[in-house]
Amino acid sequence: MQTLIAFLGALTLLIFVHEMGHYLAARYYNVKVLRFSIGFGKPLVNRRIGPDQTEWSIGLIPLGGYVRMVDERDESQSDISARDLPRAFTRQSLWARSVIVAAGPIANFLLAILLYATLGLIGVNEPAAVVAEPPASSPAAAAGLREGDQILGIDGSDIRSWHEVRMKLLEPVIERRSDVRLDIQRAGQPAELTLSTTSLPEGEAERDFMGALGMAIAPGDVLIGGVLEDSASSRAGLLAGDRIVRIDDVPVVRARDVINVVKANAEQSIIIDVERGGAMVSLSITPESVSDETAESGRSGRIGAQLRDAVRMELVRHGPLDSLLIGARQTLDMSLFSLRMFGKMIMGELSLLQPERAGHHRRPGRADRQGRLGMPISVSWP
């Protein structure tokens, strides 16, 4: 429900800004606006405001919107008064009409820049671009990547987070390039590697291409997220926030290491070394035996503790001017990328619907083409 509400909220904001762009441009050129509508269906709010008595409406279904202007092509406006005719959309110059039509998408571009800039200004905690040990036969291993390497740049673009790594590698994966340049830092020293994506099958960009490349986030610390009451962990004295360092004298790298040992030692004592408040504490824990159909014996161990990999985080923050410039660049990059992906869909190099980028829009109907600058809501678009 929260996801649905957030989606509808974001969509409504995009539609409102889009239609407000049309509306403000129409007002600038003195075109009379009859109606500004957000949503379709039965109006929840309907008010007439201003000297033109523009009708402002919020519909029941928040999946689109339109700005309706005085327009001689609209058959429903056959009784346009002589006073309003000079203010009709169709009576304006080609330049004015072009600006009014383009103002909606331009407003959305400006909104995207503003949102990106705001995120850059306030800062966002994101996983650092530090890689885990890649599988031996993977492209990442062939490139020479090792566990703990931090990616600082890809093809000359600065990288500060794992999200940026994924975004910058998406196009080279689609292009199946052999010369992707990685600027990394290893043990405090800079280095340059070359990654090849040619071994990936076509269409891998629509799946887990990072896994196919052998690239994953370095696991970081293994922490106790919580402890169940009256469990093996609580009886042994394990506490939320403890950092697991070793288990049976074997260093712990990721939560899976602990899980494997616990499951394999049902009813057998194990020693877990944890760091707590800067001090090391050794605890003896005997995992309880529980039914497990995936285990050969049908039983496995459980200690009743929640584990989590606390990956290294980076606060990505920029100054006011840099935030605006980065916001503009990210908006331009994503727009150009979407156009390239659309071209590949037309050429049949990508499937029409891709789960991560497919949206839903409606092809404007006849009424929309006659005096309504609407936001489409049901044809697939990248």
Short mmCIF file of C-alpha atoms in Angstrom, two decimals, residues 30-381:
data_model
loop_
_atom_site.label_atom_id
_atom_site.label_comp_id
_atom_site.label_asym_id
_atom_site.label_seq_id
_atom_site.Cartn_x
_atom_site.Cartn_y
_atom_site.Cartn_z
CA ASN A 30 -2.59 35.13 -23.67
CA VAL A 31 -4.30 31.93 -24.79
CA LYS A 32 -7.53 31.40 -22.88
CA VAL A 33 -7.47 28.25 -20.75
CA LEU A 34 -10.86 26.66 -20.19
CA ARG A 35 -9.86 23.79 -17.95
CA PHE A 36 -6.84 22.49 -16.00
CA SER A 37 -7.48 18.89 -15.00
CA ILE A 38 -5.44 16.41 -12.99
CA GLY A 39 -6.86 12.91 -13.17
CA PHE A 40 -9.89 11.47 -14.94
CA GLY A 41 -13.35 10.30 -13.99
CA LYS A 42 -15.72 11.95 -11.55
CA PRO A 43 -14.25 15.25 -10.27
CA LEU A 44 -13.41 15.29 -6.57
CA VAL A 45 -12.62 19.02 -6.66
CA ASN A 46 -13.98 21.44 -9.25
CA ARG A 47 -13.47 25.22 -8.94
CA ARG A 48 -13.60 28.18 -11.34
CA ILE A 49 -10.88 30.73 -10.62
CA GLY A 50 -9.55 33.93 -12.18
CA PRO A 51 -10.83 36.47 -14.72
CA ASP A 52 -11.17 33.76 -17.37
CA GLN A 53 -13.05 31.53 -14.92
CA THR A 54 -10.66 28.68 -15.67
CA GLU A 55 -12.05 25.40 -14.34
CA TRP A 56 -9.57 23.66 -12.02
CA SER A 57 -10.41 20.00 -11.53
CA ILE A 58 -9.02 16.97 -9.68
CA GLY A 59 -10.41 13.69 -10.99
CA LEU A 60 -11.08 10.43 -9.17
CA ILE A 61 -8.46 8.46 -11.15
CA PRO A 62 -5.01 10.11 -10.81
CA LEU A 63 -3.55 8.61 -13.99
CA GLY A 64 -3.29 11.56 -16.36
CA GLY A 65 -4.30 15.13 -16.94
CA TYR A 66 -4.78 17.82 -19.56
CA VAL A 67 -5.01 21.54 -20.21
CA ARG A 68 -7.96 22.51 -22.40
CA MET A 69 -7.68 25.80 -24.27
CA VAL A 70 -9.94 27.72 -26.61
CA ASP A 71 -9.43 25.84 -29.89
CA GLU A 72 -11.39 26.18 -33.14
CA ARG A 73 -10.72 22.55 -34.03
CA ASP A 74 -12.62 21.28 -31.00
CA GLU A 75 -16.17 20.44 -32.15
CA SER A 76 -17.46 20.96 -28.62
CA GLN A 77 -16.39 24.64 -28.84
CA SER A 78 -18.61 25.66 -31.76
CA ASP A 79 -19.88 28.76 -29.93
CA ILE A 80 -16.55 30.56 -29.31
CA SER A 81 -17.26 34.24 -28.81
CA ALA A 82 -15.73 36.87 -31.08
CA ARG A 83 -13.90 38.27 -28.04
CA ASP A 84 -12.19 34.94 -27.36
CA LEU A 85 -11.27 34.05 -30.96
CA PRO A 86 -7.98 36.06 -30.93
CA ARG A 87 -7.04 34.11 -27.80
CA ALA A 88 -7.62 30.68 -29.39
CA PHE A 89 -4.70 28.29 -29.53
CA THR A 90 -5.10 27.92 -33.30
CA ARG A 91 -4.85 31.71 -33.83
CA GLN A 92 -1.36 31.92 -32.32
CA SER A 93 1.90 32.02 -34.27
CA LEU A 94 3.75 28.80 -35.03
CA TRP A 95 6.41 29.79 -32.51
CA ALA A 96 3.86 30.40 -29.73
CA ARG A 97 2.09 27.10 -30.38
CA SER A 98 5.42 25.26 -30.41
CA VAL A 99 6.42 26.80 -27.08
CA ILE A 100 3.06 25.89 -25.50
CA VAL A 101 3.32 22.29 -26.71
CA ALA A 102 6.97 21.94 -25.61
CA ALA A 103 6.46 23.61 -22.22
CA GLY A 104 5.09 20.43 -20.61
CA PRO A 105 8.11 18.19 -21.32
CA ILE A 106 10.47 21.08 -20.55
CA ALA A 107 8.79 21.53 -17.15
CA ASN A 108 9.38 17.83 -16.42
CA PHE A 109 13.05 18.17 -17.40
CA LEU A 110 13.40 21.12 -15.03
CA LEU A 111 11.67 19.12 -12.27
CA ALA A 112 14.10 16.23 -12.79
CA ILE A 113 17.07 18.60 -12.59
CA LEU A 114 15.66 20.17 -9.43
CA LEU A 115 15.06 16.79 -7.77
CA TYR A 116 18.53 15.51 -8.65
CA ALA A 117 20.04 18.80 -7.42
CA THR A 118 18.08 18.59 -4.15
CA LEU A 119 19.34 15.06 -3.52
CA GLY A 120 22.88 16.19 -4.24
CA LEU A 121 22.53 19.17 -1.94
CA ILE A 122 21.09 17.37 1.11
CA GLY A 123 23.22 14.25 0.52
CA VAL A 124 22.24 10.60 0.20
CA ASN A 125 23.84 7.61 1.95
CA GLU A 126 24.59 5.01 -0.71
CA PRO A 127 26.64 1.80 -0.73
CA ALA A 128 30.25 2.57 -1.62
CA ALA A 129 31.62 1.27 -4.92
CA VAL A 130 33.78 -1.37 -3.22
CA VAL A 131 33.70 -4.80 -4.87
CA ALA A 132 33.58 -8.27 -3.39
CA GLU A 133 35.88 -11.06 -4.62
CA PRO A 134 34.64 -11.90 -8.14
CA PRO A 135 34.16 -15.53 -9.25
CA ALA A 136 37.29 -16.92 -10.92
CA SER A 137 35.71 -17.35 -14.37
CA SER A 138 33.87 -14.02 -14.44
CA PRO A 139 34.65 -10.98 -16.63
CA ALA A 140 35.42 -8.99 -13.46
CA ALA A 141 38.08 -11.50 -12.43
CA ALA A 142 39.51 -11.51 -15.96
CA ALA A 143 39.79 -7.71 -15.74
CA GLY A 144 41.85 -8.09 -12.56
CA LEU A 145 39.33 -6.85 -9.99
CA ARG A 146 39.93 -8.06 -6.42
CA GLU A 147 37.97 -7.93 -3.20
CA GLY A 148 38.29 -4.50 -1.59
CA ASP A 149 38.96 -2.61 -4.83
CA GLN A 150 37.08 0.68 -4.92
CA ILE A 151 35.86 1.85 -8.32
CA LEU A 152 36.57 5.56 -8.74
CA GLY A 153 35.67 6.00 -12.40
CA ILE A 154 34.19 4.26 -15.44
CA ASP A 155 35.14 5.45 -18.93
CA GLY A 156 36.28 8.77 -17.49
CA SER A 157 33.12 9.43 -15.43
CA ASP A 158 33.61 9.82 -11.68
CA ILE A 159 32.02 7.12 -9.51
CA ARG A 160 31.04 7.63 -5.86
CA SER A 161 28.46 4.91 -5.21
CA TRP A 162 27.45 1.39 -6.25
CA HIS A 163 24.33 2.80 -7.91
CA GLU A 164 26.53 4.86 -10.24
CA VAL A 165 28.58 1.75 -11.07
CA ARG A 166 25.45 -0.07 -12.17
CA MET A 167 24.15 2.86 -14.23
CA LYS A 168 27.50 3.45 -15.98
CA LEU A 169 27.92 -0.25 -16.84
CA LEU A 170 24.42 -0.72 -18.25
CA GLU A 171 25.16 0.77 -21.66
CA PRO A 172 28.51 -1.05 -22.14
CA VAL A 173 26.70 -4.31 -21.29
CA ILE A 174 24.08 -3.57 -23.95
CA GLU A 175 26.78 -2.59 -26.46
CA ARG A 176 28.86 -5.67 -25.44
CA ARG A 177 32.06 -3.67 -25.40
CA SER A 178 35.55 -5.02 -24.78
CA ASP A 179 37.20 -1.78 -23.65
CA VAL A 180 35.36 -0.51 -20.57
CA ARG A 181 37.91 1.47 -18.56
CA LEU A 182 37.80 1.09 -14.78
CA ASP A 183 39.72 3.51 -12.58
CA ILE A 184 40.15 1.87 -9.19
CA GLN A 185 41.88 2.32 -5.87
CA ARG A 186 43.60 -0.72 -4.37
CA ALA A 187 45.26 -0.54 -0.96
CA GLY A 188 45.41 3.24 -1.30
CA GLN A 189 47.05 3.13 -4.75
CA PRO A 190 45.35 4.08 -8.05
CA ALA A 191 45.17 1.58 -10.90
CA GLU A 192 43.49 1.22 -14.27
CA LEU A 193 41.76 -1.95 -15.51
CA THR A 194 39.92 -2.90 -18.67
CA LEU A 195 36.63 -4.79 -18.40
CA SER A 196 35.11 -6.74 -21.29
CA THR A 197 31.38 -7.39 -21.55
CA THR A 198 31.55 -9.32 -24.84
CA SER A 199 31.10 -12.72 -23.14
CA LEU A 200 27.67 -11.79 -21.81
CA PRO A 201 24.75 -13.09 -23.89
CA GLU A 202 22.46 -10.67 -25.69
CA GLY A 203 19.63 -9.42 -23.51
CA GLU A 204 21.64 -9.79 -20.30
CA ALA A 205 20.96 -6.11 -19.53
CA GLU A 206 17.36 -7.12 -18.82
CA ARG A 207 18.52 -9.58 -16.16
CA ASP A 208 21.17 -9.57 -13.41
CA PHE A 209 24.02 -8.27 -15.54
CA MET A 210 26.08 -7.25 -12.50
CA GLY A 211 26.02 -10.84 -11.27
CA ALA A 212 26.91 -12.07 -14.75
CA LEU A 213 29.91 -9.73 -14.73
CA GLY A 214 30.91 -11.13 -11.34
CA MET A 215 30.54 -7.77 -9.64
CA ALA A 216 28.97 -7.51 -6.19
CA ILE A 217 29.21 -5.11 -3.26
CA ALA A 218 31.88 -5.93 -0.70
CA PRO A 219 30.04 -7.42 2.29
CA GLY A 220 31.43 -5.20 5.08
CA ASP A 221 30.86 -6.02 8.76
CA VAL A 222 28.55 -8.81 9.93
CA LEU A 223 26.31 -7.42 12.67
CA ILE A 224 23.63 -8.86 14.94
CA GLY A 225 20.43 -7.08 13.98
CA GLY A 226 18.28 -8.61 16.69
CA VAL A 227 18.00 -11.55 19.09
CA LEU A 228 14.87 -13.61 19.76
CA GLU A 229 13.79 -14.09 23.35
CA ASP A 230 14.48 -17.51 24.90
CA SER A 231 16.72 -18.50 21.98
CA ALA A 232 20.20 -19.99 21.88
CA SER A 233 21.59 -16.54 21.16
CA SER A 234 19.85 -14.83 24.07
CA ARG A 235 20.90 -17.57 26.50
CA ALA A 236 24.52 -17.27 25.35
CA GLY A 237 24.50 -13.48 25.81
CA LEU A 238 24.56 -12.36 22.19
CA LEU A 239 23.29 -8.75 21.84
CA ALA A 240 21.92 -6.64 19.02
CA GLY A 241 24.73 -4.53 17.57
CA ASP A 242 27.49 -7.09 18.21
CA ARG A 243 29.95 -7.39 15.32
CA ILE A 244 30.86 -11.00 14.58
CA VAL A 245 34.60 -11.33 13.98
CA ARG A 246 35.26 -15.08 14.09
CA ILE A 247 33.35 -18.30 14.43
CA ASP A 248 35.29 -21.36 15.65
CA ASP A 249 38.51 -19.37 15.04
CA VAL A 250 37.64 -18.82 11.36
CA PRO A 251 37.40 -15.14 10.28
CA VAL A 252 33.89 -14.09 9.23
CA VAL A 253 33.58 -12.17 5.96
CA ARG A 254 29.85 -12.21 5.36
CA ALA A 255 26.63 -13.26 7.09
CA ARG A 256 26.44 -16.39 4.94
CA ASP A 257 29.62 -17.66 6.63
CA VAL A 258 27.89 -17.61 10.02
CA ILE A 259 24.69 -19.14 8.69
CA ASN A 260 26.53 -22.08 7.12
CA VAL A 261 28.42 -22.90 10.31
CA VAL A 262 25.31 -22.59 12.50
CA LYS A 263 23.21 -24.80 10.21
CA ALA A 264 25.92 -27.48 10.12
CA ASN A 265 26.31 -27.65 13.92
CA ALA A 266 22.89 -28.49 15.33
CA GLU A 267 23.16 -29.45 19.02
CA GLN A 268 26.95 -28.84 18.90
CA SER A 269 28.70 -26.01 20.72
CA ILE A 270 30.40 -23.33 18.62
CA ILE A 271 32.49 -20.34 19.69
CA ILE A 272 31.57 -16.94 18.30
CA ASP A 273 33.96 -14.01 18.85
CA VAL A 274 32.22 -10.65 18.72
CA GLU A 275 33.31 -7.04 19.09
CA ARG A 276 31.19 -5.12 21.59
CA GLY A 277 31.91 -1.55 22.62
CA GLY A 278 35.50 -1.78 21.41
CA ALA A 279 36.22 -5.01 23.38
CA MET A 280 36.36 -8.61 22.17
CA VAL A 281 33.93 -11.09 23.73
CA SER A 282 33.92 -14.87 23.17
CA LEU A 283 30.58 -16.64 23.47
CA SER A 284 29.77 -20.35 23.44
CA ILE A 285 26.49 -21.06 21.64
CA THR A 286 24.76 -24.38 21.00
CA PRO A 287 22.45 -24.08 17.97
CA GLU A 288 19.02 -25.64 18.41
CA SER A 289 18.08 -28.48 16.06
CA VAL A 290 15.16 -27.66 13.77
CA SER A 291 13.52 -29.42 10.83
CA ASP A 292 15.11 -28.50 7.48
CA GLU A 293 14.09 -30.28 4.28
CA THR A 294 17.07 -28.79 2.39
CA ALA A 295 19.60 -30.47 4.72
CA GLU A 296 20.79 -34.02 4.04
CA SER A 297 19.92 -35.11 7.57
CA GLY A 298 16.60 -33.27 7.52
CA ARG A 299 17.74 -31.16 10.50
CA SER A 300 19.87 -28.02 10.82
CA GLY A 301 20.98 -25.59 13.51
CA ARG A 302 19.38 -22.30 14.49
CA ILE A 303 20.46 -19.72 17.08
CA GLY A 304 17.57 -17.23 16.85
CA ALA A 305 19.56 -14.18 15.79
CA GLN A 306 19.06 -11.78 12.90
CA LEU A 307 22.24 -11.16 10.88
CA ARG A 308 23.01 -8.36 8.46
CA ASP A 309 25.92 -7.37 6.27
CA ALA A 310 26.69 -3.73 7.08
CA VAL A 311 28.22 -2.62 3.78
CA ARG A 312 30.39 0.47 3.68
CA MET A 313 28.32 3.57 2.94
CA GLU A 314 29.25 6.87 1.31
CA LEU A 315 27.47 10.17 1.89
CA VAL A 316 27.14 11.55 -1.64
CA ARG A 317 26.74 15.32 -1.26
CA HIS A 318 27.60 18.32 -3.43
CA GLY A 319 27.57 22.11 -3.20
CA PRO A 320 24.67 24.22 -4.60
CA LEU A 321 26.24 24.95 -8.00
CA ASP A 322 27.69 21.47 -8.40
CA SER A 323 24.31 19.97 -7.47
CA LEU A 324 22.59 21.91 -10.25
CA LEU A 325 25.25 20.98 -12.79
CA ILE A 326 25.20 17.32 -11.78
CA GLY A 327 21.38 17.33 -11.81
CA ALA A 328 21.38 18.72 -15.35
CA ARG A 329 23.98 16.19 -16.47
CA GLN A 330 22.13 13.24 -14.92
CA THR A 331 18.86 14.35 -16.50
CA LEU A 332 20.53 14.69 -19.90
CA ASP A 333 22.32 11.35 -19.56
CA MET A 334 19.12 9.51 -18.61
CA SER A 335 17.20 11.19 -21.46
CA LEU A 336 19.80 10.29 -24.06
CA PHE A 337 20.03 6.77 -22.65
CA SER A 338 16.24 6.36 -22.91
CA LEU A 339 16.34 7.51 -26.55
CA ARG A 340 19.11 5.02 -27.33
CA MET A 341 17.15 2.24 -25.66
CA PHE A 342 14.05 3.21 -27.64
CA GLY A 343 16.10 2.99 -30.83
CA LYS A 344 17.32 -0.48 -29.86
CA MET A 345 13.73 -1.57 -29.19
CA ILE A 346 12.76 -0.43 -32.69
CA MET A 347 15.73 -2.34 -34.14
CA GLY A 348 14.74 -5.44 -32.14
CA GLU A 349 17.92 -5.45 -30.06
CA LEU A 350 15.94 -5.12 -26.80
CA SER A 351 12.52 -6.40 -25.77
CA LEU A 352 9.67 -3.91 -25.84
CA LEU A 353 8.95 -4.14 -22.11
CA GLN A 354 11.84 -4.06 -19.64
CA PRO A 355 10.80 -4.41 -15.98
CA GLU A 356 13.16 -1.74 -14.66
CA ARG A 357 12.29 0.97 -17.14
CA ALA A 358 8.89 0.25 -18.62
CA GLY A 359 6.22 2.83 -17.91
CA HIS A 360 2.58 3.18 -18.93
CA HIS A 361 1.05 5.95 -20.95
CA ARG A 362 -2.15 6.45 -22.90
CA ARG A 363 -2.21 7.44 -26.54
CA PRO A 364 -4.04 10.79 -26.78
CA GLY A 365 -7.54 10.34 -28.07
CA ARG A 366 -9.37 12.62 -30.47
CA ALA A 367 -10.40 15.04 -27.73
CA ASP A 368 -6.81 15.28 -26.57
CA ARG A 369 -5.62 16.23 -30.04
CA GLN A 370 -8.28 18.93 -30.30
CA GLY A 371 -7.31 21.56 -27.78
CA ARG A 372 -6.07 19.35 -24.91
CA LEU A 373 -2.39 18.96 -24.21
CA GLY A 374 -2.66 15.69 -22.32
CA MET A 375 -0.20 13.37 -20.64
CA PRO A 376 -0.50 9.92 -22.29
CA ILE A 377 -1.08 7.05 -19.88
CA SER A 378 -1.09 3.56 -21.46
CA VAL A 379 1.34 3.00 -24.41
CA SER A 380 4.68 1.46 -23.39
CA TRP A 381 7.54 3.94 -23.35
#
